[in-house]
Amino acid sequence: KRKKMGLHEYQILGRHVASAENPNPVIYRMTIFAANPVRAKSKFWYFLSQLKRVKKANGEILKVSEKVEKRPEVVKNFGIFLRYTSRTGSINMYKEFRDVTRVGAVEKLYQEMAGSHRARFQTIQIIKVTELKAEDCRR
């Protein structure tokens, strides 16, 4: 019996802690695919510290909410932009998957990347997941 990954899609809002010189800091929003909210928050701080000068010690999370699919009974096409670290360096990639949910498409992505590219879960960074119309599919 095949074990499911058990991923969930979380939307996380966070910002730099308010101070006297910056009472209203910029709020950052990210969509993270993770197994639970704790891992989602950890990934949020990892990506935010890479993109902006905010880390967990001087930042705060405002909201963590799980996103659910509006219509999980309809099959849809998804295009996923990702970056992963191979043995030779960092590689950008675009892949398309067909599934009923965004989370299902991302789980298929992780399985395929592990099988055909030997990419581990930690080395894959999902940049964007978009729902495609049938005529917009490239592959």
mmCIF file of C-alpha atoms in Angstrom:
data_model
loop_
_atom_site.group_PDB
_atom_site.id
_atom_site.type_symbol
_atom_site.label_atom_id
_atom_site.label_comp_id
_atom_site.label_asym_id
_atom_site.label_seq_id
_atom_site.Cartn_x
_atom_site.Cartn_y
_atom_site.Cartn_z
ATOM 1 C CA LYS A 1 0.000 0.000 0.000
ATOM 2 C CA ARG A 2 1.374 3.394 -1.051
ATOM 3 C CA LYS A 3 1.617 6.009 1.680
ATOM 4 C CA LYS A 4 0.348 9.515 0.855
ATOM 5 C CA MET A 5 2.572 12.499 1.602
ATOM 6 C CA GLY A 6 -0.154 14.314 3.527
ATOM 7 C CA LEU A 7 0.636 17.820 2.293
ATOM 8 C CA HIS A 8 -1.588 20.815 3.006
ATOM 9 C CA GLU A 9 -1.640 24.280 1.468
ATOM 10 C CA TYR A 10 -1.158 27.124 3.953
ATOM 11 C CA GLN A 11 -1.333 30.866 3.485
ATOM 12 C CA ILE A 12 0.946 32.668 5.939
ATOM 13 C CA LEU A 13 1.074 36.398 6.693
ATOM 14 C CA GLY A 14 4.103 37.776 8.512
ATOM 15 C CA ARG A 15 6.074 40.957 8.989
ATOM 16 C CA HIS A 16 8.998 42.582 10.743
ATOM 17 C CA VAL A 17 8.242 43.460 14.384
ATOM 18 C CA ALA A 18 6.961 47.026 14.713
ATOM 19 C CA SER A 19 9.470 49.475 16.182
ATOM 20 C CA ALA A 20 9.691 53.199 16.930
ATOM 21 C CA GLU A 21 11.326 53.999 13.586
ATOM 22 C CA ASN A 22 9.001 51.676 11.618
ATOM 23 C CA PRO A 23 5.584 51.477 13.344
ATOM 24 C CA ASN A 24 3.826 49.934 10.291
ATOM 25 C CA PRO A 25 6.140 47.387 8.637
ATOM 26 C CA VAL A 26 5.320 45.747 5.307
ATOM 27 C CA ILE A 27 3.208 42.577 5.528
ATOM 28 C CA TYR A 28 4.423 39.601 3.475
ATOM 29 C CA ARG A 29 2.122 36.811 2.276
ATOM 30 C CA MET A 30 3.231 33.380 1.073
ATOM 31 C CA THR A 31 1.510 30.189 0.040
ATOM 32 C CA ILE A 32 3.410 27.220 1.446
ATOM 33 C CA PHE A 33 2.863 23.483 0.892
ATOM 34 C CA ALA A 34 3.759 21.572 4.061
ATOM 35 C CA ALA A 35 2.673 18.635 6.215
ATOM 36 C CA ASN A 36 1.530 20.762 9.176
ATOM 37 C CA PRO A 37 1.399 24.440 10.282
ATOM 38 C CA VAL A 38 4.675 24.189 12.228
ATOM 39 C CA ARG A 39 6.622 23.119 9.147
ATOM 40 C CA ALA A 40 4.805 25.733 7.059
ATOM 41 C CA LYS A 41 5.915 28.500 9.435
ATOM 42 C CA SER A 42 9.473 27.181 9.338
ATOM 43 C CA LYS A 43 9.486 27.259 5.518
ATOM 44 C CA PHE A 44 7.977 30.761 5.619
ATOM 45 C CA TRP A 45 10.874 32.072 7.735
ATOM 46 C CA TYR A 46 13.400 30.249 5.531
ATOM 47 C CA PHE A 47 12.091 31.863 2.334
ATOM 48 C CA LEU A 48 11.499 35.285 3.901
ATOM 49 C CA SER A 49 15.040 35.450 5.260
ATOM 50 C CA GLN A 50 16.330 34.687 1.760
ATOM 51 C CA LEU A 51 14.135 37.300 0.060
ATOM 52 C CA LYS A 52 14.018 40.110 2.649
ATOM 53 C CA ARG A 53 15.996 41.111 5.716
ATOM 54 C CA VAL A 54 13.536 39.531 8.130
ATOM 55 C CA LYS A 55 14.223 36.508 10.284
ATOM 56 C CA LYS A 56 12.283 34.728 13.013
ATOM 57 C CA ALA A 57 14.066 36.575 15.832
ATOM 58 C CA ASN A 58 12.960 40.003 14.575
ATOM 59 C CA GLY A 59 9.693 39.053 12.863
ATOM 60 C CA GLU A 60 6.188 37.938 13.738
ATOM 61 C CA ILE A 61 3.569 35.768 12.094
ATOM 62 C CA LEU A 62 0.186 37.437 11.865
ATOM 63 C CA LYS A 63 -1.938 34.631 10.466
ATOM 64 C CA VAL A 64 -1.707 31.003 9.365
ATOM 65 C CA SER A 65 -4.682 29.640 7.461
ATOM 66 C CA GLU A 66 -5.159 26.440 5.508
ATOM 67 C CA LYS A 67 -6.464 26.886 1.972
ATOM 68 C CA VAL A 68 -9.021 24.344 0.773
ATOM 69 C CA GLU A 69 -9.993 23.582 -2.808
ATOM 70 C CA LYS A 70 -13.273 25.147 -3.927
ATOM 71 C CA ARG A 71 -14.250 22.360 -6.323
ATOM 72 C CA PRO A 72 -12.355 19.133 -5.515
ATOM 73 C CA GLU A 73 -14.668 17.011 -7.696
ATOM 74 C CA VAL A 74 -13.543 18.555 -11.019
ATOM 75 C CA VAL A 75 -10.325 17.487 -12.763
ATOM 76 C CA LYS A 76 -8.068 20.475 -13.531
ATOM 77 C CA ASN A 77 -4.702 21.156 -15.175
ATOM 78 C CA PHE A 78 -1.986 22.806 -13.095
ATOM 79 C CA GLY A 79 1.262 24.444 -14.177
ATOM 80 C CA ILE A 80 3.988 24.490 -11.523
ATOM 81 C CA PHE A 81 7.101 26.673 -11.618
ATOM 82 C CA LEU A 82 9.847 25.326 -9.361
ATOM 83 C CA ARG A 83 13.513 25.518 -8.524
ATOM 84 C CA TYR A 84 15.520 22.592 -7.251
ATOM 85 C CA THR A 85 19.115 21.935 -6.341
ATOM 86 C CA SER A 86 20.769 19.144 -8.296
ATOM 87 C CA ARG A 87 24.270 17.778 -7.923
ATOM 88 C CA THR A 88 25.556 20.379 -10.389
ATOM 89 C CA GLY A 89 23.661 23.480 -9.258
ATOM 90 C CA SER A 90 20.291 25.193 -9.049
ATOM 91 C CA ILE A 91 17.806 24.478 -11.855
ATOM 92 C CA ASN A 92 14.566 26.297 -12.728
ATOM 93 C CA MET A 93 11.796 24.179 -14.199
ATOM 94 C CA TYR A 94 8.160 24.231 -15.322
ATOM 95 C CA LYS A 95 5.943 21.151 -15.154
ATOM 96 C CA GLU A 96 2.285 20.459 -15.781
ATOM 97 C CA PHE A 97 0.092 18.020 -13.873
ATOM 98 C CA ARG A 98 -3.537 16.974 -14.010
ATOM 99 C CA ASP A 99 -5.352 16.474 -10.699
ATOM 100 C CA VAL A 100 -8.478 17.445 -8.787
ATOM 101 C CA THR A 101 -6.644 19.633 -6.226
ATOM 102 C CA ARG A 102 -3.571 21.868 -6.095
ATOM 103 C CA VAL A 103 -2.182 19.782 -3.238
ATOM 104 C CA GLY A 104 -2.596 16.590 -5.287
ATOM 105 C CA ALA A 105 -0.702 18.161 -8.187
ATOM 106 C CA VAL A 106 2.132 19.236 -5.865
ATOM 107 C CA GLU A 107 2.328 15.728 -4.375
ATOM 108 C CA LYS A 108 2.620 14.323 -7.914
ATOM 109 C CA LEU A 109 5.384 16.854 -8.570
ATOM 110 C CA TYR A 110 7.398 15.728 -5.544
ATOM 111 C CA GLN A 111 6.993 12.071 -6.549
ATOM 112 C CA GLU A 112 8.091 12.703 -10.127
ATOM 113 C CA MET A 113 11.052 14.864 -9.115
ATOM 114 C CA ALA A 114 12.214 12.170 -6.705
ATOM 115 C CA GLY A 115 11.874 9.480 -9.359
ATOM 116 C CA SER A 116 13.261 11.087 -12.493
ATOM 117 C CA HIS A 117 15.602 13.777 -11.143
ATOM 118 C CA ARG A 118 16.631 12.306 -7.759
ATOM 119 C CA ALA A 119 15.600 15.586 -6.116
ATOM 120 C CA ARG A 120 14.901 15.415 -2.396
ATOM 121 C CA PHE A 121 11.925 17.119 -0.742
ATOM 122 C CA GLN A 122 14.123 19.737 0.972
ATOM 123 C CA THR A 123 15.829 20.799 -2.267
ATOM 124 C CA ILE A 124 12.608 21.623 -4.152
ATOM 125 C CA GLN A 125 11.226 25.165 -3.922
ATOM 126 C CA ILE A 126 7.789 25.723 -5.430
ATOM 127 C CA ILE A 127 7.640 29.208 -6.930
ATOM 128 C CA LYS A 128 4.110 29.300 -8.346
ATOM 129 C CA VAL A 129 1.164 26.964 -8.957
ATOM 130 C CA THR A 130 -1.364 28.100 -11.572
ATOM 131 C CA GLU A 131 -4.568 26.509 -12.806
ATOM 132 C CA LEU A 132 -4.574 26.170 -16.607
ATOM 133 C CA LYS A 133 -7.312 25.920 -19.222
ATOM 134 C CA ALA A 134 -7.120 22.932 -21.555
ATOM 135 C CA GLU A 135 -5.946 25.045 -24.507
ATOM 136 C CA ASP A 136 -3.186 26.681 -22.412
ATOM 137 C CA CYS A 137 -1.420 23.404 -21.629
ATOM 138 C CA ARG A 138 2.047 23.234 -23.197
ATOM 139 C CA ARG A 139 2.826 19.578 -22.533
#
